[in-house]
mmCIF file of C-alpha atoms in Angstrom:
data_model
loop_
_atom_site.group_PDB
_atom_site.id
_atom_site.type_symbol
_atom_site.label_atom_id
_atom_site.label_comp_id
_atom_site.label_asym_id
_atom_site.label_seq_id
_atom_site.Cartn_x
_atom_site.Cartn_y
_atom_site.Cartn_z
ATOM 1 C CA MET A 193 -16.955 15.982 88.612
ATOM 2 C CA ARG A 194 -15.094 13.135 90.980
ATOM 3 C CA GLU A 195 -17.215 11.777 94.420
ATOM 4 C CA GLY A 196 -16.228 12.020 98.296
ATOM 5 C CA PRO A 197 -14.911 14.733 101.353
ATOM 6 C CA LEU A 198 -12.604 16.578 99.233
ATOM 7 C CA ALA A 199 -14.636 16.285 95.066
ATOM 8 C CA GLY A 200 -14.300 20.154 93.442
ATOM 9 C CA VAL A 201 -11.386 20.200 95.075
ATOM 10 C CA ARG A 202 -8.903 21.520 92.082
ATOM 11 C CA VAL A 203 -4.814 20.262 92.820
ATOM 12 C CA LEU A 204 -1.505 20.111 90.231
ATOM 13 C CA GLU A 205 0.827 18.590 90.929
ATOM 14 C CA LEU A 206 3.890 19.276 89.671
ATOM 15 C CA ALA A 207 5.966 16.618 89.166
ATOM 16 C CA GLY A 208 8.789 14.974 91.690
ATOM 17 C CA LEU A 209 10.443 11.560 93.431
ATOM 18 C CA ALA A 210 7.709 9.639 96.243
ATOM 19 C CA PRO A 211 6.884 12.355 99.169
ATOM 20 C CA GLY A 212 4.769 14.660 96.363
ATOM 21 C CA PRO A 213 2.722 12.019 94.478
ATOM 22 C CA PHE A 214 2.382 10.550 97.641
ATOM 23 C CA ALA A 215 0.669 13.923 99.038
ATOM 24 C CA GLY A 216 -1.294 14.148 95.858
ATOM 25 C CA MET A 217 -1.937 10.665 96.065
ATOM 26 C CA MET A 218 -4.090 11.422 99.619
ATOM 27 C CA LEU A 219 -5.573 13.977 97.688
ATOM 28 C CA ALA A 220 -7.585 12.307 94.714
ATOM 29 C CA ASP A 221 -8.344 8.702 97.257
ATOM 30 C CA HIS A 222 -10.650 11.516 99.002
ATOM 31 C CA GLY A 223 -11.771 12.329 95.474
ATOM 32 C CA ALA A 224 -9.655 15.712 95.130
ATOM 33 C CA ASP A 225 -8.984 16.510 91.181
ATOM 34 C CA VAL A 226 -6.077 15.762 90.842
ATOM 35 C CA LEU A 227 -3.885 17.335 87.940
ATOM 36 C CA ARG A 228 -0.169 16.095 87.428
ATOM 37 C CA VAL A 229 2.216 18.750 85.685
ATOM 38 C CA ASP A 230 5.275 16.448 84.293
ATOM 39 C CA ARG A 231 7.870 17.429 81.582
ATOM 40 C CA VAL A 232 7.293 16.313 78.147
ATOM 41 C CA LYS A 233 9.497 14.365 77.323
ATOM 42 C CA ALA A 234 8.321 12.309 80.191
ATOM 43 C CA VAL A 235 4.164 11.551 79.603
ATOM 44 C CA HIS A 236 6.371 11.175 75.594
ATOM 45 C CA ASP A 237 7.991 8.165 77.190
ATOM 46 C CA ARG A 238 5.908 6.248 79.195
ATOM 47 C CA PRO A 239 2.362 6.383 80.798
ATOM 48 C CA ARG A 240 2.167 6.799 84.613
ATOM 49 C CA THR A 241 1.144 3.474 86.440
ATOM 50 C CA ASP A 242 2.847 4.304 89.815
ATOM 51 C CA VAL A 243 0.900 3.835 92.702
ATOM 52 C CA MET A 244 1.212 6.708 93.449
ATOM 53 C CA ASP A 245 -0.421 8.336 90.413
ATOM 54 C CA ARG A 246 -3.918 6.522 91.212
ATOM 55 C CA GLY A 247 -6.968 8.082 90.729
ATOM 56 C CA LYS A 248 -5.726 11.035 88.689
ATOM 57 C CA HIS A 249 -4.158 13.467 85.226
ATOM 58 C CA THR A 250 -1.579 13.639 83.918
ATOM 59 C CA ILE A 251 0.284 16.024 81.346
ATOM 60 C CA GLY A 252 3.336 17.173 80.080
ATOM 61 C CA LEU A 253 3.734 20.648 80.030
ATOM 62 C CA ASP A 254 7.552 22.979 79.048
ATOM 63 C CA LEU A 255 7.680 25.305 82.313
ATOM 64 C CA LYS A 256 10.868 26.239 81.193
ATOM 65 C CA SER A 257 9.236 28.410 77.648
ATOM 66 C CA PRO A 258 7.261 31.304 78.596
ATOM 67 C CA GLU A 259 3.960 29.532 76.928
ATOM 68 C CA GLY A 260 4.322 26.900 78.984
ATOM 69 C CA VAL A 261 4.399 29.338 81.860
ATOM 70 C CA GLY A 262 0.998 30.744 80.737
ATOM 71 C CA ALA A 263 -0.514 28.421 80.471
ATOM 72 C CA PHE A 264 0.376 26.618 83.584
ATOM 73 C CA LYS A 265 -0.659 30.038 85.198
ATOM 74 C CA GLU A 266 -4.506 29.679 82.943
ATOM 75 C CA LEU A 267 -4.359 26.427 85.483
ATOM 76 C CA ALA A 268 -3.623 27.863 88.789
ATOM 77 C CA ARG A 269 -6.010 30.696 88.383
ATOM 78 C CA HIS A 270 -8.946 27.134 88.523
ATOM 79 C CA ALA A 271 -6.796 25.304 90.812
ATOM 80 C CA ASP A 272 -7.427 25.179 94.376
ATOM 81 C CA VAL A 273 -3.866 23.430 95.258
ATOM 82 C CA VAL A 274 -0.463 23.820 94.167
ATOM 83 C CA ILE A 275 2.242 20.747 94.787
ATOM 84 C CA GLU A 276 5.502 21.812 94.378
ATOM 85 C CA VAL A 277 8.658 19.856 95.310
ATOM 86 C CA PHE A 278 11.640 21.461 93.694
ATOM 87 C CA ARG A 279 14.257 22.924 95.877
ATOM 88 C CA PRO A 280 14.213 27.468 97.398
ATOM 89 C CA GLY A 281 14.195 29.442 94.838
ATOM 90 C CA VAL A 282 13.309 27.108 91.200
ATOM 91 C CA ALA A 283 10.001 27.604 91.571
ATOM 92 C CA GLU A 284 10.622 31.872 91.462
ATOM 93 C CA ARG A 285 13.150 31.235 88.894
ATOM 94 C CA LEU A 286 10.526 29.311 86.186
ATOM 95 C CA GLY A 287 7.855 32.554 86.931
ATOM 96 C CA ILE A 288 5.583 30.592 89.059
ATOM 97 C CA GLY A 289 6.310 31.170 92.500
ATOM 98 C CA PRO A 290 4.323 31.733 95.926
ATOM 99 C CA GLY A 291 3.103 35.580 95.086
ATOM 100 C CA ASP A 292 3.203 34.685 90.986
ATOM 101 C CA LEU A 293 0.487 32.061 91.218
ATOM 102 C CA HIS A 294 -1.091 34.181 93.458
ATOM 103 C CA ALA A 295 -0.438 36.698 91.857
ATOM 104 C CA VAL A 296 -3.327 34.747 89.869
ATOM 105 C CA ASN A 297 -5.485 33.104 91.900
ATOM 106 C CA PRO A 298 -5.619 34.635 95.799
ATOM 107 C CA ARG A 299 -7.400 31.466 97.430
ATOM 108 C CA LEU A 300 -4.042 29.475 95.851
ATOM 109 C CA VAL A 301 -2.650 26.592 98.604
ATOM 110 C CA TYR A 302 0.167 26.685 97.540
ATOM 111 C CA GLY A 303 2.410 24.047 99.271
ATOM 112 C CA ARG A 304 5.599 23.094 99.490
ATOM 113 C CA MET A 305 7.784 20.164 100.168
ATOM 114 C CA THR A 306 11.171 20.187 100.928
ATOM 115 C CA GLY A 307 13.889 18.030 102.943
ATOM 116 C CA TRP A 308 15.270 21.093 104.561
ATOM 117 C CA GLY A 309 12.310 23.906 104.194
ATOM 118 C CA GLN A 310 12.556 27.217 102.553
ATOM 119 C CA ASP A 311 14.641 28.582 105.173
ATOM 120 C CA GLY A 312 18.054 28.097 106.989
ATOM 121 C CA PRO A 313 21.834 26.962 106.548
ATOM 122 C CA LEU A 314 20.911 24.090 104.355
ATOM 123 C CA ALA A 315 18.137 25.401 102.674
ATOM 124 C CA PRO A 316 20.201 25.390 98.658
ATOM 125 C CA THR A 317 22.046 22.340 99.985
ATOM 126 C CA ALA A 318 21.062 18.358 98.430
ATOM 127 C CA GLY A 319 20.037 15.845 100.864
ATOM 128 C CA HIS A 320 17.530 12.793 100.907
ATOM 129 C CA ASP A 321 15.472 11.018 103.819
ATOM 130 C CA ILE A 322 18.364 9.713 105.890
ATOM 131 C CA ASP A 323 19.990 12.693 106.172
ATOM 132 C CA TYR A 324 16.432 15.476 107.132
ATOM 133 C CA ILE A 325 16.075 12.084 109.603
ATOM 134 C CA ALA A 326 20.242 12.184 111.035
ATOM 135 C CA ILE A 327 19.463 16.414 111.851
ATOM 136 C CA SER A 328 16.284 16.025 113.488
ATOM 137 C CA GLY A 329 17.408 13.661 116.126
ATOM 138 C CA VAL A 330 14.994 10.816 114.737
ATOM 139 C CA LEU A 331 17.548 8.780 113.897
ATOM 140 C CA SER A 332 20.320 8.241 116.288
ATOM 141 C CA MET A 333 17.193 6.543 118.617
ATOM 142 C CA LEU A 334 16.764 3.603 115.755
ATOM 143 C CA GLY A 335 18.427 0.177 116.070
ATOM 144 C CA ARG A 336 19.814 -2.059 118.685
ATOM 145 C CA GLU A 337 22.127 -1.701 121.158
ATOM 146 C CA GLY A 338 25.131 -2.270 119.914
ATOM 147 C CA ASN A 339 24.253 -0.853 116.436
ATOM 148 C CA ARG A 340 24.712 1.943 114.067
ATOM 149 C CA PRO A 341 21.313 4.409 114.001
ATOM 150 C CA THR A 342 19.552 1.948 111.628
ATOM 151 C CA PRO A 343 17.415 3.971 108.801
ATOM 152 C CA PRO A 344 13.767 2.327 108.358
ATOM 153 C CA ILE A 345 13.785 2.915 104.790
ATOM 154 C CA ASN A 346 12.929 6.533 103.838
ATOM 155 C CA ILE A 347 9.558 6.126 105.101
ATOM 156 C CA LEU A 348 10.291 8.439 108.375
ATOM 157 C CA GLY A 349 10.793 11.508 106.163
ATOM 158 C CA ASP A 350 9.774 11.303 102.437
ATOM 159 C CA PHE A 351 6.902 9.990 103.767
ATOM 160 C CA ALA A 352 5.306 10.637 107.040
ATOM 161 C CA GLY A 353 7.065 13.843 107.882
ATOM 162 C CA GLY A 354 7.041 15.252 104.042
ATOM 163 C CA GLY A 355 3.811 13.903 102.427
ATOM 164 C CA LEU A 356 1.642 12.831 104.319
ATOM 165 C CA MET A 357 2.911 16.519 106.563
ATOM 166 C CA LEU A 358 2.124 18.303 103.225
ATOM 167 C CA ALA A 359 -1.556 17.005 102.732
ATOM 168 C CA TYR A 360 -2.092 17.362 106.825
ATOM 169 C CA GLY A 361 -1.192 21.532 105.898
ATOM 170 C CA VAL A 362 -3.240 21.264 102.339
ATOM 171 C CA LEU A 363 -5.666 20.583 104.179
ATOM 172 C CA LEU A 364 -5.562 23.055 107.133
ATOM 173 C CA ALA A 365 -5.223 25.566 104.587
ATOM 174 C CA LEU A 366 -8.203 24.428 102.928
ATOM 175 C CA PHE A 367 -9.724 25.011 106.274
ATOM 176 C CA GLU A 368 -8.748 27.638 106.805
ATOM 177 C CA ARG A 369 -9.437 29.642 103.845
ATOM 178 C CA GLU A 370 -13.768 28.948 104.093
ATOM 179 C CA ARG A 371 -13.248 31.552 107.043
ATOM 180 C CA THR A 372 -10.824 33.869 105.310
ATOM 181 C CA GLY A 373 -10.932 33.932 101.528
ATOM 182 C CA ARG A 374 -7.337 33.525 100.566
ATOM 183 C CA GLY A 375 -5.120 30.731 100.424
ATOM 184 C CA ARG A 376 -1.607 30.107 102.032
ATOM 185 C CA VAL A 377 2.167 28.959 101.250
ATOM 186 C CA ILE A 378 3.308 26.044 103.784
ATOM 187 C CA ASP A 379 6.587 25.539 104.792
ATOM 188 C CA ALA A 380 6.381 21.044 104.459
ATOM 189 C CA ALA A 381 9.845 20.340 105.696
ATOM 190 C CA MET A 382 10.572 16.946 106.395
ATOM 191 C CA VAL A 383 13.039 17.617 108.462
ATOM 192 C CA ASP A 384 10.408 19.188 110.624
ATOM 193 C CA GLY A 385 7.922 16.140 110.414
ATOM 194 C CA ALA A 386 10.123 13.788 111.141
ATOM 195 C CA ALA A 387 10.766 15.562 114.776
ATOM 196 C CA ILE A 388 7.288 16.694 115.741
ATOM 197 C CA LEU A 389 6.107 12.170 114.649
ATOM 198 C CA PHE A 390 9.179 11.743 117.832
ATOM 199 C CA ALA A 391 7.697 14.664 120.156
ATOM 200 C CA MET A 392 6.866 11.929 123.186
ATOM 201 C CA PHE A 393 10.291 10.313 122.472
ATOM 202 C CA SER A 394 12.593 14.314 122.395
ATOM 203 C CA HIS A 395 11.047 15.076 125.746
ATOM 204 C CA GLY A 396 12.075 11.782 127.385
ATOM 205 C CA ALA A 397 15.381 12.135 125.621
ATOM 206 C CA GLN A 398 15.973 15.659 127.196
ATOM 207 C CA SER A 399 13.918 13.889 131.181
ATOM 208 C CA GLY A 400 16.276 11.680 130.980
ATOM 209 C CA PHE A 401 13.058 8.885 130.505
ATOM 210 C CA TRP A 402 14.239 7.792 126.868
ATOM 211 C CA GLY A 403 17.775 5.676 127.030
ATOM 212 C CA PRO A 404 20.152 5.133 124.478
ATOM 213 C CA ARG A 405 19.168 3.264 121.354
ATOM 214 C CA GLY A 406 17.610 0.018 121.956
ATOM 215 C CA THR A 407 17.648 0.684 125.425
ATOM 216 C CA ASN A 408 14.245 1.139 125.791
ATOM 217 C CA LEU A 409 10.643 -0.192 126.068
ATOM 218 C CA LEU A 410 9.893 0.085 122.612
ATOM 219 C CA ASP A 411 12.979 0.412 120.426
ATOM 220 C CA THR A 412 14.397 -3.323 120.500
ATOM 221 C CA GLY A 413 15.592 -3.352 124.319
ATOM 222 C CA ALA A 414 12.833 -4.643 126.250
ATOM 223 C CA PRO A 415 12.131 -8.071 126.466
ATOM 224 C CA MET A 416 8.314 -7.663 125.910
ATOM 225 C CA TYR A 417 8.559 -5.466 123.199
ATOM 226 C CA ASP A 418 10.430 -7.317 120.032
ATOM 227 C CA THR A 419 10.626 -10.105 117.207
ATOM 228 C CA TYR A 420 11.757 -13.750 117.220
ATOM 229 C CA GLU A 421 12.715 -16.573 114.817
ATOM 230 C CA THR A 422 11.055 -19.085 114.229
ATOM 231 C CA ALA A 423 11.453 -22.979 113.236
ATOM 232 C CA ASP A 424 11.811 -21.962 109.585
ATOM 233 C CA GLY A 425 13.523 -18.340 109.963
ATOM 234 C CA GLN A 426 10.031 -17.298 109.992
ATOM 235 C CA HIS A 427 9.276 -14.864 113.007
ATOM 236 C CA VAL A 428 6.793 -13.178 114.864
ATOM 237 C CA ALA A 429 6.471 -9.710 116.342
ATOM 238 C CA VAL A 430 5.924 -9.435 120.491
ATOM 239 C CA GLY A 431 3.868 -6.777 121.697
ATOM 240 C CA ALA A 432 3.142 -8.025 125.080
ATOM 241 C CA LEU A 433 3.915 -5.351 127.149
ATOM 242 C CA GLU A 434 1.007 -4.903 129.644
ATOM 243 C CA PRO A 435 0.765 -7.410 132.440
ATOM 244 C CA GLN A 436 -1.810 -9.410 131.772
ATOM 245 C CA PHE A 437 -0.970 -9.156 127.987
ATOM 246 C CA TRP A 438 1.947 -11.297 129.414
ATOM 247 C CA GLU A 439 1.196 -13.639 131.245
ATOM 248 C CA GLU A 440 -0.908 -14.657 128.889
ATOM 249 C CA MET A 441 1.480 -15.308 125.827
ATOM 250 C CA ILE A 442 3.534 -17.209 128.395
ATOM 251 C CA ARG A 443 0.801 -19.277 129.537
ATOM 252 C CA LEU A 444 0.026 -20.296 125.847
ATOM 253 C CA MET A 445 3.798 -20.714 125.245
ATOM 254 C CA GLY A 446 3.641 -22.950 128.409
ATOM 255 C CA LEU A 447 6.903 -21.060 129.620
ATOM 256 C CA THR A 448 7.793 -21.388 133.774
ATOM 257 C CA GLY A 449 10.220 -20.602 136.000
ATOM 258 C CA LEU A 450 11.047 -17.052 134.025
ATOM 259 C CA PRO A 451 13.144 -14.303 134.829
ATOM 260 C CA ASP A 452 11.352 -10.898 136.668
ATOM 261 C CA ARG A 453 9.958 -8.600 133.002
ATOM 262 C CA GLY A 454 10.003 -5.970 135.632
ATOM 263 C CA ASP A 455 14.217 -5.603 136.581
ATOM 264 C CA ARG A 456 16.548 -4.493 133.682
ATOM 265 C CA ALA A 457 19.005 -6.818 134.220
ATOM 266 C CA GLN A 458 17.023 -9.484 133.734
ATOM 267 C CA TRP A 459 16.337 -8.796 130.101
ATOM 268 C CA PRO A 460 19.235 -10.679 128.177
ATOM 269 C CA ALA A 461 17.916 -14.011 129.909
ATOM 270 C CA LEU A 462 14.458 -13.224 128.777
ATOM 271 C CA LYS A 463 14.889 -13.039 125.578
ATOM 272 C CA ALA A 464 17.370 -15.642 125.724
ATOM 273 C CA ARG A 465 14.744 -17.880 126.888
ATOM 274 C CA LEU A 466 12.784 -16.437 124.523
ATOM 275 C CA ALA A 467 14.524 -17.480 121.349
ATOM 276 C CA GLU A 468 14.950 -19.966 122.544
ATOM 277 C CA ALA A 469 11.277 -21.037 122.681
ATOM 278 C CA PHE A 470 10.540 -18.828 119.490
ATOM 279 C CA ARG A 471 13.052 -22.089 118.288
ATOM 280 C CA SER A 472 10.842 -24.583 118.996
ATOM 281 C CA LYS A 473 7.736 -23.963 116.725
ATOM 282 C CA THR A 474 6.940 -22.353 112.326
ATOM 283 C CA ARG A 475 5.634 -19.628 112.536
ATOM 284 C CA ALA A 476 2.466 -21.692 110.817
ATOM 285 C CA GLU A 477 2.469 -23.806 114.481
ATOM 286 C CA TRP A 478 3.474 -19.941 116.582
ATOM 287 C CA GLU A 479 0.372 -18.896 114.421
ATOM 288 C CA ALA A 480 -2.609 -21.535 115.519
ATOM 289 C CA VAL A 481 -0.836 -21.103 118.804
ATOM 290 C CA PHE A 482 -2.181 -17.698 120.209
ATOM 291 C CA ASP A 483 -4.801 -17.167 117.606
ATOM 292 C CA GLY A 484 -7.477 -15.306 118.822
ATOM 293 C CA SER A 485 -6.139 -14.109 121.792
ATOM 294 C CA ASP A 486 -4.663 -11.302 123.909
ATOM 295 C CA ALA A 487 -1.207 -12.683 123.894
ATOM 296 C CA CYS A 488 0.048 -9.363 121.668
ATOM 297 C CA VAL A 489 2.054 -11.803 119.166
ATOM 298 C CA SER A 490 1.807 -11.390 115.480
ATOM 299 C CA PRO A 491 3.296 -13.535 112.467
ATOM 300 C CA VAL A 492 5.268 -10.341 110.973
ATOM 301 C CA LEU A 493 4.329 -10.718 106.337
ATOM 302 C CA SER A 494 5.918 -9.266 104.256
ATOM 303 C CA MET A 495 3.744 -7.529 101.381
ATOM 304 C CA THR A 496 3.088 -10.464 99.561
ATOM 305 C CA GLU A 497 1.501 -12.486 101.975
ATOM 306 C CA ALA A 498 -0.648 -9.000 104.414
ATOM 307 C CA ALA A 499 -2.519 -9.763 101.038
ATOM 308 C CA GLY A 500 -3.178 -12.761 102.242
ATOM 309 C CA HIS A 501 -4.196 -12.239 105.570
ATOM 310 C CA PRO A 502 -7.422 -12.968 106.688
ATOM 311 C CA HIS A 503 -7.921 -10.229 108.524
ATOM 312 C CA ASN A 504 -7.101 -7.552 106.117
ATOM 313 C CA VAL A 505 -8.739 -9.702 103.354
ATOM 314 C CA ALA A 506 -11.691 -9.237 105.578
ATOM 315 C CA ARG A 507 -11.429 -5.858 105.928
ATOM 316 C CA GLY A 508 -10.802 -5.157 101.787
ATOM 317 C CA SER A 509 -7.549 -3.457 103.233
ATOM 318 C CA PHE A 510 -5.729 -5.006 100.299
ATOM 319 C CA VAL A 511 -7.508 -4.512 96.185
ATOM 320 C CA GLN A 512 -6.059 -5.649 92.837
ATOM 321 C CA VAL A 513 -5.315 -3.590 90.737
ATOM 322 C CA GLY A 514 -4.020 -4.250 87.150
ATOM 323 C CA ASP A 515 -1.770 -6.614 87.849
ATOM 324 C CA TYR A 516 -0.988 -5.628 91.813
ATOM 325 C CA LYS A 517 -2.589 -5.609 95.011
ATOM 326 C CA GLN A 518 -2.675 -1.867 96.466
ATOM 327 C CA PRO A 519 -3.079 -0.932 99.983
ATOM 328 C CA LEU A 520 -6.970 0.247 100.211
ATOM 329 C CA PRO A 521 -6.470 4.213 101.103
ATOM 330 C CA ALA A 522 -7.012 5.468 104.987
ATOM 331 C CA PRO A 523 -8.083 6.409 106.629
ATOM 332 C CA ARG A 524 -11.902 5.477 105.880
ATOM 333 C CA LEU A 525 -14.337 7.532 106.390
ATOM 334 C CA ASP A 526 -18.426 6.282 106.919
ATOM 335 C CA GLY A 527 -20.016 6.478 103.713
ATOM 336 C CA ALA A 528 -17.897 7.967 100.709
ATOM 337 C CA PRO A 529 -18.198 6.621 97.659
ATOM 338 C CA ALA A 530 -15.072 3.352 96.822
ATOM 339 C CA PRO A 531 -11.801 5.940 95.651
ATOM 340 C CA ASP A 532 -10.783 5.627 92.172
ATOM 341 C CA LEU A 533 -7.797 3.747 91.935
ATOM 342 C CA SER A 534 -6.818 3.624 88.750
ATOM 343 C CA PRO A 535 -4.267 4.435 87.376
ATOM 344 C CA ALA A 536 -3.370 7.674 85.795
ATOM 345 C CA THR A 537 -5.166 8.667 83.390
ATOM 346 C CA ARG A 538 -3.603 11.759 79.832
ATOM 347 C CA LEU A 539 -5.738 14.070 79.977
ATOM 348 C CA THR A 540 -6.616 16.582 76.081
ATOM 349 C CA ASP A 541 -9.228 18.116 77.374
ATOM 350 C CA LEU A 542 -7.874 21.622 79.062
ATOM 351 C CA SER A 543 -11.157 23.222 78.221
ATOM 352 C CA ALA A 544 -12.262 22.889 82.561
ATOM 353 C CA TRP A 545 -9.027 24.083 83.904
ATOM 354 C CA GLY A 546 -9.052 27.597 81.799
ATOM 355 C CA LEU A 547 -7.874 26.224 78.457
ATOM 356 C CA ASP A 548 -9.253 25.564 75.458
ATOM 357 C CA ALA A 549 -9.256 23.431 72.871
ATOM 358 C CA THR A 550 -7.260 26.500 70.274
ATOM 359 C CA ARG A 551 -5.094 27.542 73.363
ATOM 360 C CA THR A 552 -4.137 23.638 73.512
ATOM 361 C CA GLY A 553 -3.675 22.730 69.501
ATOM 362 C CA LYS A 554 -1.351 26.002 69.349
ATOM 363 C CA LEU A 555 0.354 24.462 72.681
ATOM 364 C CA ARG A 556 1.339 21.378 71.351
ATOM 365 C CA GLU A 557 1.919 22.271 67.328
ATOM 366 C CA ALA A 558 4.363 23.989 69.523
ATOM 367 C CA GLY A 559 5.978 21.064 71.404
ATOM 368 C CA VAL A 560 5.027 23.152 74.554
ATOM 369 C CA LEU A 561 1.734 20.308 76.317
ATOM 370 C CA ALA A 562 1.953 16.962 76.080
#
């Protein structure tokens, strides 16, 4: 058995795009036994080596065949959680929807993740992260003043609003099951997840505290919370919000006679002065200037550079797995065993999941199981 706070929890993860595997990874990282159920052809064509499949097992199963559906139900009978990322109604048409699986396992936590949710006028339509954060109001708040809204790749909708919220929902349902003895269906919609992540800013926009995109304290409107180019074409990030941190930064930069940062009308002129100053040294030189200080100035590192930063090295934030560096599971739990970060392995013995060798052999011969 795997070790960790989720040891003993069995998860069936139906193959899907990145947010689904991310939710499964979050559970596997903390000890859950995650069995990824992919298409037969996909398993034959390539092994699972993606970082989001670390610590998992994988099989291929034809869910369009009665035999495959029957086998999946047997797996679900022995599972605690199912992660499903199909469009609404697809799982029901296959015969593996919540009702179908709760009939064989009432304790099952059935986690569903979509972009639009299980209901509503957009539920049956296609979409991507950028669409979900657009109608949640989040995208309108991202970007610089005078520029178009800028999507932050697909972090907010897919991963934070989708995968992470689904993993959170699974834990809530497992916790509740300890009292009730019954599972629950989770409707994790990326549009909902993105909206709740911006709860504070939504309130600010409605109350008038938060202004148009790119004009506020935390969205590049303020000179004390922005990025600046250095002499070598690199960048530093400035987060000197509090007066004492600002004063420390200005002192270390050797700047005097600056406009009043409390006067918003002076922000453009103040940003121009800072931009000119930061272009006078390389990023490495500025790192040396601010090293060990409370100026809240940090180098903007590439993903490759981040793994080698002394702080990340000291904490072991990135680890080498095969040919690539991977981020260590988060959050960290004191005393928890080291997680399994190995690539997904193909599971051949399914007896612990309710399928004995005779049945799996017949399923393989029929091409239903890989």
